[in-house]
CSV table of C-alpha atoms and ligand atoms in Angstrom, one decimal:
chain,number,residue,atom,x,y,z
A,370,MET,CA,15.4,-14.4,22.4
A,371,ASN,CA,19.0,-13.8,23.3
A,372,GLY,CA,20.1,-10.3,22.2
A,373,LYS,CA,16.7,-9.5,20.6
A,374,ARG,CA,15.7,-5.9,21.0
A,375,ILE,CA,12.0,-5.8,22.1
A,376,LEU,CA,10.2,-2.5,22.3
A,377,LEU,CA,7.3,-3.0,24.7
A,378,GLY,CA,4.4,-0.5,24.3
A,379,ILE,CA,2.0,-0.5,27.3
A,380,SER,CA,-1.3,1.2,27.0
A,381,GLY,CA,-3.7,2.1,29.8
A,382,GLY,CA,-5.7,-0.9,30.9
A,383,ILE,CA,-5.7,-3.0,34.0
A,384,ALA,CA,-3.8,-5.8,32.2
A,385,ALA,CA,-0.8,-3.5,32.3
A,386,TYR,CA,0.0,-5.1,35.7
A,387,LYS,CA,0.8,-8.3,33.8
A,388,CYS,CA,3.6,-6.5,32.0
A,389,CYS,CA,5.8,-6.8,35.1
A,390,THR,CA,5.9,-10.5,34.7
A,391,LEU,CA,6.2,-10.1,30.9
A,392,VAL,CA,9.2,-7.8,31.2
A,393,ARG,CA,10.8,-10.2,33.7
A,394,LEU,CA,10.3,-13.2,31.4
A,395,LEU,CA,11.8,-11.2,28.5
A,396,VAL,CA,14.8,-10.1,30.4
A,397,THR,CA,15.4,-13.6,31.7
A,398,SER,CA,15.3,-14.9,28.1
A,399,GLY,CA,18.2,-12.6,27.2
A,400,ALA,CA,16.1,-10.0,25.4
A,401,HIS,CA,16.9,-6.3,25.6
A,402,VAL,CA,13.7,-4.6,26.7
A,403,GLN,CA,12.7,-0.9,26.1
A,404,VAL,CA,9.4,0.1,27.6
A,405,ILE,CA,7.2,2.9,26.3
A,406,MET,CA,4.0,3.6,28.2
A,407,THR,CA,1.0,5.8,27.4
A,408,PRO,CA,0.4,8.4,30.1
A,409,ASP,CA,-2.7,6.4,31.2
A,410,ALA,CA,-0.7,3.2,31.5
A,411,THR,CA,1.4,4.9,34.2
A,412,GLN,CA,-1.7,5.0,36.4
A,413,PHE,CA,-2.0,1.2,36.3
A,414,VAL,CA,1.7,0.3,36.9
A,415,SER,CA,4.6,2.4,38.0
A,416,PRO,CA,7.3,3.3,35.4
A,417,LEU,CA,9.8,2.8,38.3
A,418,THR,CA,8.8,-0.9,38.7
A,419,LEU,CA,9.2,-1.4,34.9
A,420,SER,CA,12.4,0.4,34.8
A,421,VAL,CA,13.9,-1.7,37.6
A,422,LEU,CA,12.6,-4.9,35.9
A,423,SER,CA,13.7,-4.0,32.4
A,424,LYS,CA,17.1,-2.5,33.6
A,425,ASN,CA,16.4,0.4,31.3
A,426,LYS,CA,14.8,3.8,31.3
A,427,VAL,CA,11.0,3.9,30.7
A,428,TYR,CA,9.6,6.5,28.4
A,429,SER,CA,6.0,7.9,28.5
A,430,THR,CA,6.3,11.5,27.4
A,431,PHE,CA,7.8,13.4,24.5
A,432,THR,CA,10.4,15.0,26.7
A,433,ASN,CA,12.2,13.9,29.9
A,434,GLN,CA,12.7,15.8,33.1
A,435,ASP,CA,15.6,17.8,31.7
A,436,LEU,CA,13.4,18.8,28.8
A,437,GLU,CA,15.4,16.6,26.4
A,438,TRP,CA,13.4,15.0,23.5
A,439,ASN,CA,12.6,11.3,23.8
A,440,ASN,CA,13.4,10.5,20.2
A,441,HIS,CA,10.6,8.2,18.9
A,442,VAL,CA,12.2,7.7,15.5
A,443,LYS,CA,15.4,6.3,17.1
A,444,LEU,CA,13.4,4.1,19.5
A,445,ALA,CA,11.4,2.7,16.6
A,446,LEU,CA,14.4,2.0,14.3
A,447,GLU,CA,16.4,0.2,16.9
A,448,ALA,CA,13.9,-2.6,17.7
A,449,ASP,CA,13.7,-6.1,16.3
A,450,LEU,CA,10.0,-6.3,17.3
A,451,PHE,CA,7.5,-3.8,18.7
A,452,LEU,CA,5.1,-5.6,21.1
A,453,ILE,CA,2.1,-3.6,22.2
A,454,ALA,CA,0.6,-5.3,25.3
A,455,PRO,CA,-1.9,-4.6,26.6
A,456,ALA,CA,-3.3,-2.8,23.5
A,457,THR,CA,-6.5,-1.1,24.6
A,458,ALA,CA,-9.4,-0.3,22.3
A,459,ASN,CA,-8.4,3.3,22.3
A,460,THR,CA,-4.8,2.6,21.2
A,461,ILE,CA,-5.9,0.1,18.6
A,462,GLY,CA,-8.4,2.6,17.2
A,463,LYS,CA,-5.7,5.3,17.0
A,464,MET,CA,-3.2,2.9,15.3
A,465,ALA,CA,-5.9,2.0,12.8
A,466,GLN,CA,-6.8,5.7,12.1
A,467,GLY,CA,-3.3,7.3,12.0
A,468,ILE,CA,-3.7,9.3,15.2
A,469,CYS,CA,-0.5,9.8,17.2
A,470,ASP,CA,-1.2,11.9,20.3
A,471,ASN,CA,1.4,10.1,22.6
A,472,LEU,CA,4.9,8.8,22.5
A,473,LEU,CA,3.8,5.1,22.0
A,474,LEU,CA,1.7,6.0,19.0
A,475,THR,CA,4.3,8.2,17.3
A,476,THR,CA,6.8,5.4,17.8
A,477,TYR,CA,4.4,3.0,16.3
A,478,PHE,CA,4.0,5.1,13.2
A,479,SER,CA,7.8,5.5,12.9
A,480,SER,CA,8.6,1.8,13.3
A,481,LYS,CA,9.8,-0.4,10.5
A,482,CYS,CA,10.1,-3.6,12.5
A,483,PRO,CA,7.3,-6.3,12.8
A,484,ILE,CA,4.5,-5.4,15.2
A,485,MET,CA,2.7,-7.7,17.6
A,486,LEU,CA,-0.5,-6.6,19.4
A,487,ALA,CA,-2.0,-8.2,22.5
A,488,PRO,CA,-5.5,-6.6,22.9
A,489,ALA,CA,-7.1,-6.4,26.3
A,490,MET,CA,-10.6,-5.0,27.0
A,491,ASP,CA,-14.0,-6.0,28.3
A,492,LEU,CA,-15.8,-8.7,26.3
A,493,ASP,CA,-18.5,-6.5,24.7
A,494,MET,CA,-15.8,-4.0,23.6
A,495,TYR,CA,-13.8,-6.9,22.1
A,496,GLN,CA,-16.7,-8.1,20.1
A,497,HIS,CA,-17.8,-4.6,19.0
A,498,HIS,CA,-17.9,-4.4,15.2
A,499,THR,CA,-15.8,-1.2,15.0
A,500,ILE,CA,-13.1,-2.6,17.2
A,501,SER,CA,-13.0,-5.9,15.2
A,502,GLU,CA,-12.7,-3.8,12.1
A,503,ASN,CA,-9.8,-1.9,13.5
A,504,ILE,CA,-8.0,-5.1,14.6
A,505,ASN,CA,-8.7,-6.6,11.1
A,506,LYS,CA,-7.3,-3.5,9.4
A,507,LEU,CA,-4.1,-3.7,11.4
A,508,GLN,CA,-3.8,-7.4,10.8
A,509,LYS,CA,-4.1,-6.8,7.0
A,510,LEU,CA,-1.2,-4.3,7.3
A,511,GLY,CA,0.9,-7.1,8.7
A,512,THR,CA,0.4,-6.7,12.5
A,513,ILE,CA,0.6,-10.1,14.3
A,514,ILE,CA,-2.4,-10.3,16.6
A,515,ILE,CA,-2.1,-12.3,19.9
A,516,PRO,CA,-5.8,-12.9,20.5
A,517,ALA,CA,-7.3,-12.0,23.9
A,518,GLU,CA,-8.0,-15.0,26.1
A,519,GLU,CA,-11.2,-16.1,27.8
A,520,GLY,CA,-11.7,-15.8,31.5
A,521,GLU,CA,-12.8,-13.6,34.3
A,522,LEU,CA,-12.5,-9.9,33.4
A,523,ALA,CA,-11.8,-6.9,35.6
A,524,SER,CA,-15.5,-5.9,35.2
A,525,GLY,CA,-16.6,-9.1,36.9
A,526,LEU,CA,-17.9,-10.4,33.6
A,527,TYR,CA,-16.7,-13.6,32.1
A,528,GLY,CA,-15.6,-14.0,28.4
A,529,GLN,CA,-13.0,-13.2,25.8
A,530,GLY,CA,-11.1,-10.0,26.4
A,531,ARG,CA,-8.3,-10.5,28.9
A,532,MET,CA,-4.8,-10.0,27.7
A,533,ALA,CA,-3.0,-13.2,26.8
A,534,GLU,CA,-1.0,-14.5,29.8
A,535,PRO,CA,2.7,-13.4,29.7
A,536,GLU,CA,3.8,-17.0,29.3
A,537,ASN,CA,1.6,-17.4,26.2
A,538,ILE,CA,2.9,-14.1,24.8
A,539,MET,CA,6.5,-15.4,25.3
A,540,LEU,CA,5.6,-18.5,23.3
A,541,GLN,CA,4.5,-16.4,20.4
A,542,LEU,CA,7.6,-14.4,20.6
A,543,GLU,CA,9.9,-17.4,20.8
A,544,HIS,CA,8.0,-19.0,17.8
A,545,PHE,CA,8.4,-15.7,15.9
A,546,PHE,CA,12.2,-15.5,16.4
A,547,LYS,CA,13.0,-19.2,16.3
A,548,PRO,CA,15.0,-19.8,13.1
A,549,THR,CA,13.7,-22.9,11.3
A,550,THR,CA,16.8,-25.0,11.0
A,551,LYS,CA,16.1,-25.4,7.3
A,552,LEU,CA,17.8,-22.2,6.3
A,553,ILE,CA,20.7,-22.2,8.8
A,554,GLY,CA,23.9,-22.1,6.9
A,555,LYS,CA,22.2,-21.8,3.5
A,556,LYS,CA,23.7,-19.4,1.0
A,557,VAL,CA,21.3,-16.8,-0.3
A,558,LEU,CA,21.8,-14.2,-2.9
A,559,VAL,CA,19.5,-11.1,-2.8
A,560,THR,CA,19.4,-8.0,-5.1
A,561,ALA,CA,18.0,-4.7,-3.9
A,562,GLY,CA,17.5,-1.2,-5.2
A,563,PRO,CA,17.8,0.5,-8.6
A,564,THR,CA,20.6,0.6,-11.1
A,565,TYR,CA,22.0,3.9,-12.5
A,566,GLU,CA,23.0,4.0,-16.1
A,567,LYS,CA,25.5,6.8,-16.7
A,568,ILE,CA,24.8,9.5,-19.4
A,569,ASP,CA,27.5,11.9,-18.3
A,570,PRO,CA,29.2,12.8,-15.0
A,571,VAL,CA,26.0,14.4,-13.7
A,572,ARG,CA,23.1,12.5,-15.2
A,573,PHE,CA,21.9,8.9,-15.3
A,574,ILE,CA,18.9,6.8,-16.2
A,575,GLY,CA,17.5,5.3,-13.0
A,576,ASN,CA,14.3,4.3,-11.4
A,577,HIS,CA,12.4,4.9,-8.1
A,578,SER,CA,13.5,1.7,-6.2
A,579,SER,CA,14.5,2.5,-2.6
A,580,GLY,CA,15.8,-0.9,-1.9
A,581,LYS,CA,13.4,-1.3,1.1
A,582,MET,CA,11.9,-4.6,-0.3
A,583,GLY,CA,15.3,-6.2,-1.0
A,584,LEU,CA,16.7,-5.1,2.4
A,585,ALA,CA,13.7,-6.6,4.2
A,586,ILE,CA,14.2,-9.9,2.4
A,587,ALA,CA,17.9,-9.9,3.3
A,588,LYS,CA,17.1,-9.3,6.9
A,589,ALA,CA,14.4,-12.0,7.0
A,590,PHE,CA,16.9,-14.5,5.7
A,591,ILE,CA,19.5,-13.5,8.2
A,592,ALA,CA,16.9,-13.9,11.0
A,593,GLN,CA,16.7,-17.5,9.8
A,594,GLY,CA,20.4,-18.1,10.1
A,595,ALA,CA,21.2,-18.0,6.3
A,596,HIS,CA,24.4,-16.4,4.9
A,597,VAL,CA,23.2,-13.6,2.7
A,598,THR,CA,25.1,-11.9,-0.2
A,599,LEU,CA,23.3,-8.7,-0.8
A,600,ILE,CA,23.9,-6.9,-4.1
A,601,CYS,CA,22.7,-3.4,-3.6
A,602,GLY,CA,22.1,-0.6,-6.1
A,603,PRO,CA,23.0,3.1,-5.4
A,604,GLY,CA,21.3,5.1,-2.8
A,605,VAL,CA,20.1,2.1,-0.7
A,606,PRO,CA,20.8,2.7,3.0
A,607,ALA,CA,23.3,0.3,4.5
A,608,LEU,CA,22.2,-2.6,6.7
A,609,PRO,CA,24.0,-2.8,10.1
A,610,SER,CA,27.0,-5.1,9.8
A,611,ASN,CA,26.4,-8.8,10.6
A,612,ASN,CA,28.6,-11.8,10.3
A,613,LEU,CA,25.9,-13.5,8.1
A,614,LEU,CA,25.8,-10.5,5.7
A,615,HIS,CA,28.2,-10.0,2.7
A,616,LEU,CA,27.3,-6.6,1.1
A,617,ILE,CA,28.3,-5.7,-2.4
A,618,ASN,CA,27.5,-2.2,-3.7
A,619,ILE,CA,27.1,-1.7,-7.4
A,620,SER,CA,25.9,1.1,-9.7
A,621,THR,CA,25.0,-0.2,-13.1
A,622,ALA,CA,23.1,-3.2,-14.4
A,623,GLN,CA,26.3,-4.6,-15.9
A,624,GLU,CA,28.0,-4.4,-12.6
A,625,MET,CA,25.0,-6.2,-11.0
A,626,TYR,CA,25.1,-8.8,-13.7
A,627,LEU,CA,28.8,-9.5,-13.0
A,628,ALA,CA,28.4,-9.7,-9.3
A,629,CYS,CA,25.3,-12.0,-9.6
A,630,ILE,CA,27.1,-14.3,-12.0
A,631,GLU,CA,30.0,-14.6,-9.6
A,632,HIS,CA,27.9,-15.4,-6.6
A,633,PHE,CA,25.1,-17.4,-8.1
A,634,LYS,CA,27.2,-20.6,-8.5
A,635,GLU,CA,27.4,-21.1,-4.7
A,636,SER,CA,23.9,-19.9,-3.9
A,637,ASP,CA,21.2,-22.2,-2.7
A,638,ILE,CA,18.5,-19.5,-3.0
A,639,THR,CA,18.4,-16.4,-5.1
A,640,VAL,CA,15.8,-13.6,-4.8
A,641,MET,CA,16.0,-10.8,-7.3
A,642,ALA,CA,14.1,-7.8,-5.9
A,643,ALA,CA,16.2,-5.1,-7.6
A,644,ALA,CA,14.7,-2.9,-10.3
A,645,VAL,CA,17.3,-3.3,-13.0
A,646,ALA,CA,17.4,-0.8,-16.0
A,647,ASP,CA,16.5,-2.7,-19.1
A,648,TYR,CA,18.5,-0.2,-21.3
A,649,ARG,CA,21.6,1.9,-20.9
A,650,PRO,CA,23.0,4.8,-23.0
A,651,GLU,CA,25.0,3.4,-25.9
A,652,HIS,CA,27.8,5.9,-25.1
A,653,SER,CA,28.3,7.8,-21.9
A,654,VAL,CA,30.6,10.8,-22.0
A,655,GLU,CA,33.2,12.0,-19.5
A,656,GLN,CA,32.3,15.7,-19.6
A,657,LYS,CA,28.9,17.3,-18.8
A,658,ILE,CA,26.7,17.6,-21.8
A,659,LYS,CA,26.0,21.3,-22.4
A,660,LYS,CA,22.5,22.6,-23.4
A,661,THR,CA,23.6,24.0,-26.8
A,662,THR,CA,20.8,22.5,-29.0
A,663,GLU,CA,17.0,22.4,-28.6
A,664,GLN,CA,16.9,18.6,-28.8
A,665,ILE,CA,19.3,15.8,-28.2
A,666,SER,CA,18.7,12.2,-28.6
A,667,LEU,CA,20.0,9.4,-26.6
A,668,SER,CA,20.7,6.0,-28.2
A,669,LEU,CA,20.0,3.2,-25.8
A,670,VAL,CA,21.3,-0.4,-25.9
A,671,LYS,CA,19.8,-3.4,-24.1
A,672,ASN,CA,21.3,-4.5,-20.7
A,673,PRO,CA,21.7,-8.1,-19.9
A,674,ASP,CA,18.6,-9.7,-18.4
A,675,ILE,CA,20.3,-11.0,-15.2
A,676,LEU,CA,17.4,-13.2,-14.1
A,677,LEU,CA,17.0,-14.8,-17.5
A,678,ASN,CA,20.7,-15.5,-17.5
A,679,LEU,CA,20.7,-17.1,-14.1
A,680,GLY,CA,17.7,-19.2,-15.1
A,681,THR,CA,19.7,-20.8,-17.8
A,682,LYS,CA,22.5,-21.6,-15.3
A,683,LYS,CA,20.2,-22.9,-12.5
A,684,ASN,CA,20.8,-26.5,-11.3
A,685,LYS,CA,18.3,-28.8,-9.5
A,686,ARG,CA,19.4,-27.9,-6.0
A,687,GLN,CA,19.0,-24.2,-6.5
A,688,LEU,CA,15.9,-22.0,-6.1
A,689,LEU,CA,15.5,-18.9,-8.2
A,690,ILE,CA,12.8,-16.3,-7.3
A,691,GLY,CA,12.1,-13.2,-9.3
A,692,PHE,CA,9.9,-10.2,-8.9
A,693,ALA,CA,7.5,-8.7,-11.5
A,694,LEU,CA,6.5,-5.1,-11.3
A,695,GLU,CA,3.6,-4.5,-13.6
A,696,THR,CA,1.2,-1.8,-14.5
A,697,HIS,CA,-1.4,-3.9,-16.5
A,698,ASN,CA,-2.2,-7.4,-17.5
A,699,GLU,CA,-0.3,-8.3,-14.3
A,700,GLU,CA,-1.0,-12.0,-13.9
A,701,ASN,CA,-0.3,-12.9,-17.5
A,702,PHE,CA,3.0,-11.0,-17.6
A,703,ALA,CA,4.1,-12.6,-14.3
A,704,GLN,CA,3.3,-16.1,-15.6
A,705,GLU,CA,5.2,-15.3,-18.8
A,706,LYS,CA,8.3,-14.2,-16.8
A,707,LEU,CA,8.1,-17.2,-14.5
A,708,LYS,CA,8.2,-19.6,-17.5
A,709,LYS,CA,10.6,-17.7,-19.7
A,710,LYS,CA,13.2,-17.1,-17.0
A,711,ASN,CA,13.0,-20.7,-15.6
A,712,LEU,CA,11.9,-19.5,-12.1
A,713,ASP,CA,10.6,-21.4,-9.1
A,714,MET,CA,8.4,-18.6,-8.1
A,715,ILE,CA,7.7,-14.9,-9.0
A,716,VAL,CA,6.5,-12.2,-6.6
A,717,LEU,CA,4.1,-10.0,-8.4
A,718,ASN,CA,3.5,-6.4,-7.4
A,719,SER,CA,1.4,-3.9,-9.3
A,720,LEU,CA,1.8,-0.1,-9.4
A,721,ASN,CA,-2.1,0.0,-9.5
A,722,ASP,CA,-2.3,-1.0,-5.9
A,723,ILE,CA,-2.1,1.9,-3.4
A,724,GLY,CA,0.8,1.3,-1.0
A,725,ALA,CA,2.6,-1.1,-3.3
A,726,GLY,CA,5.8,-1.0,-5.2
A,727,PHE,CA,8.5,1.7,-5.2
A,728,GLY,CA,9.5,3.6,-2.0
A,729,THR,CA,6.6,2.7,0.2
A,730,ASP,CA,7.0,0.9,3.6
A,731,THR,CA,4.2,-1.5,2.5
A,732,ASN,CA,3.7,-3.8,-0.4
A,733,LYS,CA,0.8,-5.8,-1.8
A,734,VAL,CA,2.1,-8.9,-3.5
A,735,SER,CA,1.0,-12.3,-4.9
A,736,PHE,CA,3.3,-15.3,-5.0
A,737,VAL,CA,2.9,-17.0,-8.5
A,738,PHE,CA,4.0,-20.5,-9.0
A,739,ASN,CA,4.7,-22.8,-12.0
A,740,ASN,CA,1.5,-24.9,-11.6
A,741,LYS,CA,-0.5,-21.6,-12.0
A,742,LYS,CA,-1.1,-21.7,-8.3
A,743,MET,CA,-1.2,-18.2,-6.9
A,744,ARG,CA,-1.2,-16.9,-3.3
A,745,VAL,CA,-2.6,-13.4,-3.0
A,746,LEU,CA,-1.5,-11.4,0.1
A,747,PRO,CA,-3.1,-8.3,1.5
A,748,LEU,CA,-1.3,-5.0,1.9
A,749,MET,CA,1.3,-5.4,4.6
A,750,SER,CA,4.7,-4.0,5.7
A,751,LYS,CA,7.6,-4.9,3.5
A,752,GLU,CA,9.1,-6.7,6.6
A,753,LYS,CA,6.0,-8.9,6.8
A,754,VAL,CA,6.1,-9.6,3.0
A,755,ALA,CA,9.7,-10.6,3.4
A,756,TYR,CA,8.8,-12.9,6.4
A,757,GLU,CA,5.9,-14.5,4.3
A,758,LEU,CA,8.3,-14.9,1.3
A,759,VAL,CA,10.9,-16.7,3.4
A,760,GLN,CA,8.2,-19.0,4.9
A,761,GLU,CA,7.0,-19.8,1.4
A,762,ILE,CA,10.6,-20.5,0.3
A,763,ILE,CA,11.1,-22.8,3.3
A,764,SER,CA,8.0,-24.8,2.2
A,765,LEU,CA,9.5,-25.0,-1.3
A,766,THR,CA,12.7,-26.5,0.1
A,767,LEU,CA,10.8,-29.2,2.0
B,1580,LIG,O1,13.0,-1.0,-3.7
B,1580,LIG,P1,11.6,-0.6,-3.2
B,1580,LIG,O2,11.4,0.9,-3.3
B,1580,LIG,O3,11.2,-1.2,-1.9
B,1580,LIG,O4,10.6,-1.2,-4.3
B,1580,LIG,C1,10.4,-2.6,-4.4
B,1580,LIG,C2,10.3,-3.0,-5.9
B,1580,LIG,C3,9.0,-2.4,-6.5
B,1580,LIG,C4,11.5,-2.5,-6.7
B,1580,LIG,C5,10.2,-4.6,-5.9
B,1580,LIG,O5,9.1,-5.0,-5.2
B,1580,LIG,C6,10.1,-5.1,-7.4
B,1580,LIG,O6,9.1,-5.3,-7.9
B,1580,LIG,N1,11.3,-5.4,-8.0
B,1580,LIG,C7,11.4,-5.9,-9.4
B,1580,LIG,C8,11.3,-4.6,-10.3
B,1580,LIG,C9,11.5,-5.0,-11.7
B,1580,LIG,O7,12.5,-4.7,-12.3
B,1580,LIG,O8,10.6,-5.8,-12.2
B,1580,LIG,P2,10.6,-6.3,-13.8
B,1580,LIG,O9,9.2,-6.9,-13.9
B,1580,LIG,O10,11.0,-5.3,-14.7
B,1580,LIG,O11,11.7,-7.4,-13.8
B,1580,LIG,C10,11.4,-8.8,-13.6
B,1580,LIG,C11,12.6,-9.5,-12.8
B,1580,LIG,O12,13.7,-9.5,-13.6
B,1580,LIG,C12,13.0,-8.8,-11.5
B,1580,LIG,O13,13.3,-9.8,-10.6
B,1580,LIG,C13,14.3,-8.0,-11.9
B,1580,LIG,O14,15.2,-8.0,-10.8
B,1580,LIG,C14,14.8,-8.9,-13.0
B,1580,LIG,N2,15.6,-8.2,-14.0
B,1580,LIG,C15,15.0,-7.2,-14.8
B,1580,LIG,C16,15.7,-6.6,-15.8
B,1580,LIG,C17,17.0,-7.0,-16.0
B,1580,LIG,N3,17.7,-6.4,-17.0
B,1580,LIG,N4,17.6,-8.0,-15.3
B,1580,LIG,C18,16.9,-8.6,-14.3
B,1580,LIG,O15,17.4,-9.5,-13.6
């Protein structure tokens, strides 16, 4: 847990008192803890106590005493993990329905990191159909649920509903962050983002890839201790520097091709998440094309298929994983690409699925394998897809 940045969201339930122990355990393990409380949570446990224990300011309102804004976007982006504990039925319901009427919720909706949730409520509430549905919905979006434990509840009743004990939450966190030694020191090549194929100095042929999927994959490998060479197309935001990351920026498919060929030789695992232009203008010009005629035509020539090429060079110790972005006949096209490009696995995403594909923070993918085996995943954050992909790759390397 050393150096991990944990955002701890505390909502208003009696189990909030357990967060004092939780914060203490987190700090002792070397984590950097930032606490956000809902206004109701401050009734159960004092922000001062949590501030002293976390050695950090505690936020519960949109502005501080000097009327300065508590920036929820910044809080959300800095964290390695957002743990909401205790998560009350009210907070879970709002998370599932897109309601953000306090700082904890606005931070949740701005966050890009993995989310863990430790529900706490009375047993009948915990079993209520609507609340189960909300929890299931969040789980499908990639939230990791730490189930409530059984025991005596604040109401005096006995059953499942009390927040998991801080020591058990710590075990989950340690398990989550623990790199499997399998990938430590492995060399991984990842591509992300679009390519831009120049027409003239102001125009290009490109696509809608934001690079989010590829970046999430690079981060997930780094979290496992792998050395990542990330070949990034234009417009993709930079990842924070890291001694396990070697970043190469390219613009065109041909540049991506050259960079991939150079680094593929030494790679143990290659994941091609970039959306590469299949064609480029036959001739690009150095001066802006003026609109002097009613029509112009652009002659296009084929770009190298990078993945196909790498597939012919792959040796037995290397794993090669591609993506397939389809709009119809998805499974068949994915199977075809898998075979033709000599891949070990292909990640299929379809533009027919809401929340999947270009630009979104979520994706809905299926892992397709050579033996026609297929693992269909629900819609989840791209970070969670990346985590699942890395786990799948670990099992392929067994
Ligand atoms: O970047 P985001 O906004 O997060 O969006 C993510 C994504 C939709 C771009 C990603 O999930 C994805 O599907 N990437 C692959 C897109 C694509 O080009 O798919 P394809 O089916 O056309 O290509 C198949 C595979 O061949 C891909 O691995 C691609 O990287 C590779 N390819 C394609 C063309 C080419 N000339 N060379 C290649 O290597």
